Amino acid sequence: MRNTFIDSVCERFNVFLIIGILFSLSFLLIPISNASNSVISDDFNDNSIDSSLWTFSQKGSGQTITETNQRLEIYFPANSADDPAESNFSAGYTSVCTLRGDFDIQVDYELLNWPNSNGVRVGLSAEQPVERVSFGDSYTDFYGYNREVYLTHFDDGVQGFISTSDTSGKLRLVRSGSTITGYYYSSNNWVTIHSSSATTDDVNFYLLAWSDNYDFTDQDVKVAFDNFTVNQGQLICPETSTTPTPAASPSPAPTLPPLPTPQVSPSPVQEG
């Protein structure tokens, strides 16, 4: 009787052991893809660029990009100047990976040194940006509009023009199908700035600040990004290189939407 009981226990143990081994092996048989549905984030707390997620991007001269104070800081000295080939200057991070399909991304920003009407745009972009803007020279940079605004610059042009005095906040981009929507955060709610048609192609994402010689008012400007998050989205990442590019090597910044020729028009209707 005792031997029979022991044999029964051993048989059950062996069955569970075999099931466990087969379950473990099943993971080894799943094809590994470079596409990921995982939510990612970067709080910049390590004060070092995550080279698996970002590369430095810079156009023009004078700017500095530093991950410090547990955030990403971008500084434009008063003598910042255009890249002659692009007619603008910019600085920030460009994603290593692209986003596929529907996505939802957001980031915090802070305006550390922000003179009024300085001419700098601060944006979260996925080829098309949502921005916190300080319009510069009143005669060349959207004459007739409030100087401090939120806006979008999608395929249908500059839209929104929501007046603000915010020196910190959040920006958000959501793509659903072929529609992209830009938001800012106010009173614990996301406020829609504007929606437009959008490409359904895979797109990079960017944390950038930028301006140009015509609109920049030659004042020191310093901004910061923090708490970047992909709330939803499929990341498509390149294969890991055996010889990675050093993290400190800046790469050219993406082509930004051109700053449009300002138009003299009545005060815009604010969307909210």
CSV table of N, CA, C and O in Angstrom, one decimal, residues 16-86:
chain,number,residue,atom,x,y,z
A,16,PHE,N,3.8,16.6,-13.8
A,16,PHE,CA,3.9,18.1,-13.7
A,16,PHE,C,5.3,18.6,-14.2
A,16,PHE,O,5.4,19.7,-14.8
A,17,LEU,N,6.3,17.8,-13.9
A,17,LEU,CA,7.7,18.2,-14.4
A,17,LEU,C,7.7,18.2,-15.9
A,17,LEU,O,8.3,19.2,-16.5
A,18,ILE,N,7.1,17.2,-16.6
A,18,ILE,CA,7.1,17.2,-18.1
A,18,ILE,C,6.3,18.4,-18.6
A,18,ILE,O,6.7,19.1,-19.5
A,19,ILE,N,5.2,18.7,-18.0
A,19,ILE,CA,4.3,19.8,-18.4
A,19,ILE,C,5.1,21.1,-18.2
A,19,ILE,O,5.1,22.0,-19.1
A,20,GLY,N,5.8,21.3,-17.1
A,20,GLY,CA,6.6,22.5,-16.9
A,20,GLY,C,7.7,22.7,-17.9
A,20,GLY,O,8.0,23.8,-18.4
A,21,ILE,N,8.4,21.5,-18.3
A,21,ILE,CA,9.4,21.6,-19.3
A,21,ILE,C,8.9,22.0,-20.6
A,21,ILE,O,9.4,22.9,-21.3
A,22,LEU,N,7.7,21.4,-21.0
A,22,LEU,CA,7.1,21.7,-22.3
A,22,LEU,C,6.7,23.2,-22.4
A,22,LEU,O,6.8,23.8,-23.4
A,23,PHE,N,6.1,23.7,-21.2
A,23,PHE,CA,5.7,25.1,-21.2
A,23,PHE,C,6.9,26.0,-21.4
A,23,PHE,O,6.8,27.0,-22.1
A,24,SER,N,8.0,25.7,-20.8
A,24,SER,CA,9.2,26.5,-20.9
A,24,SER,C,9.7,26.5,-22.3
A,24,SER,O,10.1,27.5,-22.9
A,25,LEU,N,9.7,25.3,-22.9
A,25,LEU,CA,10.3,25.2,-24.3
A,25,LEU,C,9.4,26.0,-25.3
A,25,LEU,O,9.9,26.4,-26.3
A,26,SER,N,8.1,26.1,-25.0
A,26,SER,CA,7.2,26.8,-25.9
A,26,SER,C,7.6,28.2,-26.1
A,26,SER,O,7.4,28.7,-27.2
A,27,PHE,N,8.2,28.8,-25.1
A,27,PHE,CA,8.7,30.2,-25.3
A,27,PHE,C,9.8,30.3,-26.2
A,27,PHE,O,10.0,31.3,-26.9
A,28,LEU,N,10.7,29.3,-26.2
A,28,LEU,CA,11.8,29.3,-27.1
A,28,LEU,C,11.4,29.1,-28.5
A,28,LEU,O,12.2,29.4,-29.4
A,29,LEU,N,10.2,28.6,-28.8
A,29,LEU,CA,9.8,28.3,-30.2
A,29,LEU,C,9.0,29.5,-30.7
A,29,LEU,O,8.7,29.5,-31.9
A,30,ILE,N,8.7,30.5,-29.9
A,30,ILE,CA,8.0,31.7,-30.4
A,30,ILE,C,9.0,32.6,-31.2
A,30,ILE,O,10.0,32.9,-30.7
A,31,PRO,N,8.7,33.0,-32.4
A,31,PRO,CA,9.6,33.8,-33.2
A,31,PRO,C,9.8,35.1,-32.5
A,31,PRO,O,8.9,35.8,-32.0
A,32,ILE,N,11.1,35.6,-32.5
A,32,ILE,CA,11.4,36.9,-31.9
A,32,ILE,C,11.3,37.9,-33.0
A,32,ILE,O,11.9,37.8,-34.0
A,33,SER,N,10.6,39.0,-32.7
A,33,SER,CA,10.4,40.1,-33.7
A,33,SER,C,11.0,41.4,-33.1
A,33,SER,O,11.1,41.5,-31.8
A,34,ASN,N,11.4,42.3,-33.9
A,34,ASN,CA,11.8,43.6,-33.4
A,34,ASN,C,10.7,44.6,-33.3
A,34,ASN,O,10.9,45.7,-33.0
A,35,ALA,N,9.5,44.1,-33.4
A,35,ALA,CA,8.3,44.9,-33.1
A,35,ALA,C,7.8,44.7,-31.7
A,35,ALA,O,7.8,43.5,-31.2
A,36,SER,N,7.4,45.7,-31.0
A,36,SER,CA,7.0,45.6,-29.6
A,36,SER,C,5.8,46.4,-29.4
A,36,SER,O,5.6,47.5,-29.9
A,37,ASN,N,4.9,45.8,-28.6
A,37,ASN,CA,3.7,46.6,-28.2
A,37,ASN,C,3.8,47.2,-26.8
A,37,ASN,O,2.8,47.7,-26.3
A,38,SER,N,5.0,47.1,-26.2
A,38,SER,CA,5.1,47.5,-24.8
A,38,SER,C,5.1,49.0,-24.7
A,38,SER,O,5.5,49.7,-25.6
A,39,VAL,N,4.4,49.5,-23.7
A,39,VAL,CA,4.5,50.9,-23.3
A,39,VAL,C,5.9,51.2,-22.8
A,39,VAL,O,6.5,50.5,-22.0
A,40,ILE,N,6.4,52.3,-23.3
A,40,ILE,CA,7.8,52.7,-22.8
A,40,ILE,C,7.7,54.1,-22.2
A,40,ILE,O,6.7,54.9,-22.5
A,41,SER,N,8.7,54.5,-21.5
A,41,SER,CA,8.8,55.8,-20.9
A,41,SER,C,10.2,56.2,-20.6
A,41,SER,O,11.1,55.3,-20.6
A,42,ASP,N,10.5,57.5,-20.5
A,42,ASP,CA,11.8,57.9,-20.1
A,42,ASP,C,11.6,59.1,-19.2
A,42,ASP,O,11.1,60.2,-19.6
A,43,ASP,N,12.0,59.0,-17.9
A,43,ASP,CA,11.9,60.1,-17.0
A,43,ASP,C,13.2,60.9,-16.9
A,43,ASP,O,13.3,61.9,-16.1
A,44,PHE,N,14.3,60.5,-17.6
A,44,PHE,CA,15.5,61.2,-17.7
A,44,PHE,C,16.2,61.3,-16.3
A,44,PHE,O,17.1,62.1,-16.1
A,45,ASN,N,15.8,60.4,-15.4
A,45,ASN,CA,16.4,60.5,-14.0
A,45,ASN,C,17.8,60.1,-13.9
A,45,ASN,O,18.5,60.4,-13.0
A,46,ASP,N,18.3,59.3,-14.9
A,46,ASP,CA,19.7,58.9,-14.9
A,46,ASP,C,20.7,59.9,-15.4
A,46,ASP,O,21.9,59.7,-15.4
A,47,ASN,N,20.2,61.0,-15.9
A,47,ASN,CA,21.0,62.1,-16.4
A,47,ASN,C,21.9,61.6,-17.5
A,47,ASN,O,23.0,62.2,-17.7
A,48,SER,N,21.5,60.6,-18.3
A,48,SER,CA,22.3,60.1,-19.4
A,48,SER,C,21.3,59.7,-20.5
A,48,SER,O,20.3,59.0,-20.2
A,49,ILE,N,21.7,60.0,-21.8
A,49,ILE,CA,20.8,59.6,-22.9
A,49,ILE,C,20.6,58.1,-23.0
A,49,ILE,O,21.6,57.4,-22.8
A,50,ASP,N,19.4,57.7,-23.2
A,50,ASP,CA,19.1,56.3,-23.4
A,50,ASP,C,19.3,56.0,-24.9
A,50,ASP,O,18.4,56.3,-25.7
A,51,SER,N,20.5,55.5,-25.3
A,51,SER,CA,20.8,55.4,-26.7
A,51,SER,C,20.0,54.3,-27.4
A,51,SER,O,20.1,54.2,-28.7
A,52,SER,N,19.3,53.5,-26.7
A,52,SER,CA,18.4,52.5,-27.3
A,52,SER,C,17.1,53.2,-27.8
A,52,SER,O,16.3,52.6,-28.5
A,53,LEU,N,16.8,54.4,-27.2
A,53,LEU,CA,15.6,55.1,-27.5
A,53,LEU,C,15.8,56.4,-28.3
A,53,LEU,O,15.0,56.8,-29.1
A,54,TRP,N,16.9,57.1,-28.0
A,54,TRP,CA,17.1,58.4,-28.5
A,54,TRP,C,18.4,58.6,-29.2
A,54,TRP,O,19.4,58.0,-28.9
A,55,THR,N,18.5,59.6,-30.1
A,55,THR,CA,19.7,60.2,-30.6
A,55,THR,C,19.6,61.7,-30.4
A,55,THR,O,18.5,62.3,-30.5
A,56,PHE,N,20.8,62.4,-30.3
A,56,PHE,CA,20.8,63.8,-30.2
A,56,PHE,C,20.5,64.4,-31.6
A,56,PHE,O,20.9,63.8,-32.6
A,57,SER,N,19.8,65.5,-31.7
A,57,SER,CA,19.4,66.1,-32.9
A,57,SER,C,19.7,67.6,-32.8
A,57,SER,O,19.3,68.2,-31.8
A,58,GLN,N,20.4,68.2,-33.8
A,58,GLN,CA,20.7,69.6,-33.7
A,58,GLN,C,20.9,70.2,-35.1
A,58,GLN,O,21.5,69.5,-36.0
A,59,LYS,N,20.4,71.4,-35.3
A,59,LYS,CA,20.7,72.2,-36.5
A,59,LYS,C,21.1,73.6,-36.0
A,59,LYS,O,20.6,74.1,-35.0
A,60,GLY,N,21.9,74.2,-36.9
A,60,GLY,CA,22.3,75.6,-36.6
A,60,GLY,C,23.4,75.6,-35.6
A,60,GLY,O,24.1,74.6,-35.3
A,61,SER,N,23.6,76.7,-34.9
A,61,SER,CA,24.8,76.9,-34.0
A,61,SER,C,24.4,77.5,-32.7
A,61,SER,O,23.4,78.3,-32.7
A,62,GLY,N,25.1,77.2,-31.7
A,62,GLY,CA,24.9,77.9,-30.4
A,62,GLY,C,24.2,77.0,-29.3
A,62,GLY,O,24.4,77.2,-28.1
A,63,GLN,N,23.3,76.1,-29.8
A,63,GLN,CA,22.4,75.4,-28.8
A,63,GLN,C,23.2,74.4,-28.1
A,63,GLN,O,24.2,73.8,-28.5
A,64,THR,N,22.7,74.0,-26.9
A,64,THR,CA,23.2,72.9,-26.1
A,64,THR,C,22.1,72.0,-25.7
A,64,THR,O,21.0,72.5,-25.5
A,65,ILE,N,22.3,70.7,-25.7
A,65,ILE,CA,21.4,69.7,-25.3
A,65,ILE,C,22.0,68.9,-24.2
A,65,ILE,O,23.0,68.3,-24.4
A,66,THR,N,21.4,68.9,-23.0
A,66,THR,CA,22.0,68.2,-21.9
A,66,THR,C,20.9,67.5,-21.1
A,66,THR,O,19.8,68.0,-20.8
A,67,GLU,N,21.2,66.2,-20.8
A,67,GLU,CA,20.3,65.5,-19.9
A,67,GLU,C,20.9,65.7,-18.5
A,67,GLU,O,21.9,65.1,-18.1
A,68,THR,N,20.3,66.5,-17.7
A,68,THR,CA,20.8,66.9,-16.4
A,68,THR,C,19.6,67.3,-15.5
A,68,THR,O,18.5,67.6,-16.0
A,69,ASN,N,19.8,67.3,-14.2
A,69,ASN,CA,18.8,67.7,-13.2
A,69,ASN,C,17.5,66.8,-13.4
A,69,ASN,O,16.4,67.2,-13.2
A,70,GLN,N,17.8,65.5,-13.8
A,70,GLN,CA,16.7,64.5,-14.0
A,70,GLN,C,15.7,65.0,-15.0
A,70,GLN,O,14.5,64.8,-14.9
A,71,ARG,N,16.2,65.6,-16.1
A,71,ARG,CA,15.3,66.1,-17.2
A,71,ARG,C,16.2,66.4,-18.4
A,71,ARG,O,17.4,66.4,-18.3
A,72,LEU,N,15.6,66.6,-19.5
A,72,LEU,CA,16.3,67.0,-20.8
A,72,LEU,C,16.2,68.5,-20.9
A,72,LEU,O,15.1,69.0,-21.1
A,73,GLU,N,17.4,69.1,-20.9
A,73,GLU,CA,17.4,70.6,-20.9
A,73,GLU,C,18.0,71.0,-22.3
A,73,GLU,O,19.0,70.5,-22.8
A,74,ILE,N,17.4,72.1,-22.9
A,74,ILE,CA,17.8,72.6,-24.1
A,74,ILE,C,18.0,74.1,-23.9
A,74,ILE,O,17.1,74.8,-23.4
A,75,TYR,N,19.2,74.6,-24.3
A,75,TYR,CA,19.5,76.0,-24.1
A,75,TYR,C,19.8,76.7,-25.5
A,75,TYR,O,20.6,76.2,-26.3
A,76,PHE,N,19.2,77.8,-25.7
A,76,PHE,CA,19.4,78.6,-26.9
A,76,PHE,C,20.1,79.9,-26.4
A,76,PHE,O,19.3,80.8,-25.8
A,77,PRO,N,21.4,80.2,-26.6
A,77,PRO,CA,21.9,81.5,-26.2
A,77,PRO,C,21.4,82.5,-27.2
A,77,PRO,O,20.9,82.2,-28.2
A,78,ALA,N,21.6,83.8,-26.8
A,78,ALA,CA,21.1,84.9,-27.6
A,78,ALA,C,21.7,84.9,-29.0
A,78,ALA,O,21.1,85.5,-29.9
A,79,ASN,N,22.9,84.3,-29.2
A,79,ASN,CA,23.6,84.3,-30.5
A,79,ASN,C,23.3,83.0,-31.3
A,79,ASN,O,24.0,82.8,-32.3
A,80,SER,N,22.3,82.3,-30.9
A,80,SER,CA,21.9,81.1,-31.7
A,80,SER,C,21.6,81.5,-33.2
A,80,SER,O,21.1,82.6,-33.4
A,81,ALA,N,22.0,80.7,-34.1
A,81,ALA,CA,21.8,81.0,-35.5
A,81,ALA,C,21.4,79.9,-36.4
A,81,ALA,O,21.6,78.7,-36.0
A,82,ASP,N,20.8,80.2,-37.5
A,82,ASP,CA,20.3,79.2,-38.4
A,82,ASP,C,21.4,78.3,-39.0
A,82,ASP,O,22.5,78.7,-39.2
A,83,ASP,N,21.0,77.1,-39.4
A,83,ASP,CA,21.7,76.3,-40.3
A,83,ASP,C,21.3,76.8,-41.7
A,83,ASP,O,20.2,76.9,-42.1
A,84,PRO,N,22.3,77.4,-42.4
A,84,PRO,CA,22.0,78.0,-43.7
A,84,PRO,C,21.3,77.2,-44.7
A,84,PRO,O,20.5,77.7,-45.5
A,85,ALA,N,21.5,75.9,-44.6
A,85,ALA,CA,20.8,75.0,-45.6
A,85,ALA,C,19.4,74.8,-45.2
A,85,ALA,O,18.6,74.4,-46.1
A,86,GLU,N,19.0,75.0,-44.0
A,86,GLU,CA,17.6,74.7,-43.5
A,86,GLU,C,16.8,76.0,-43.1
A,86,GLU,O,15.6,75.9,-42.9
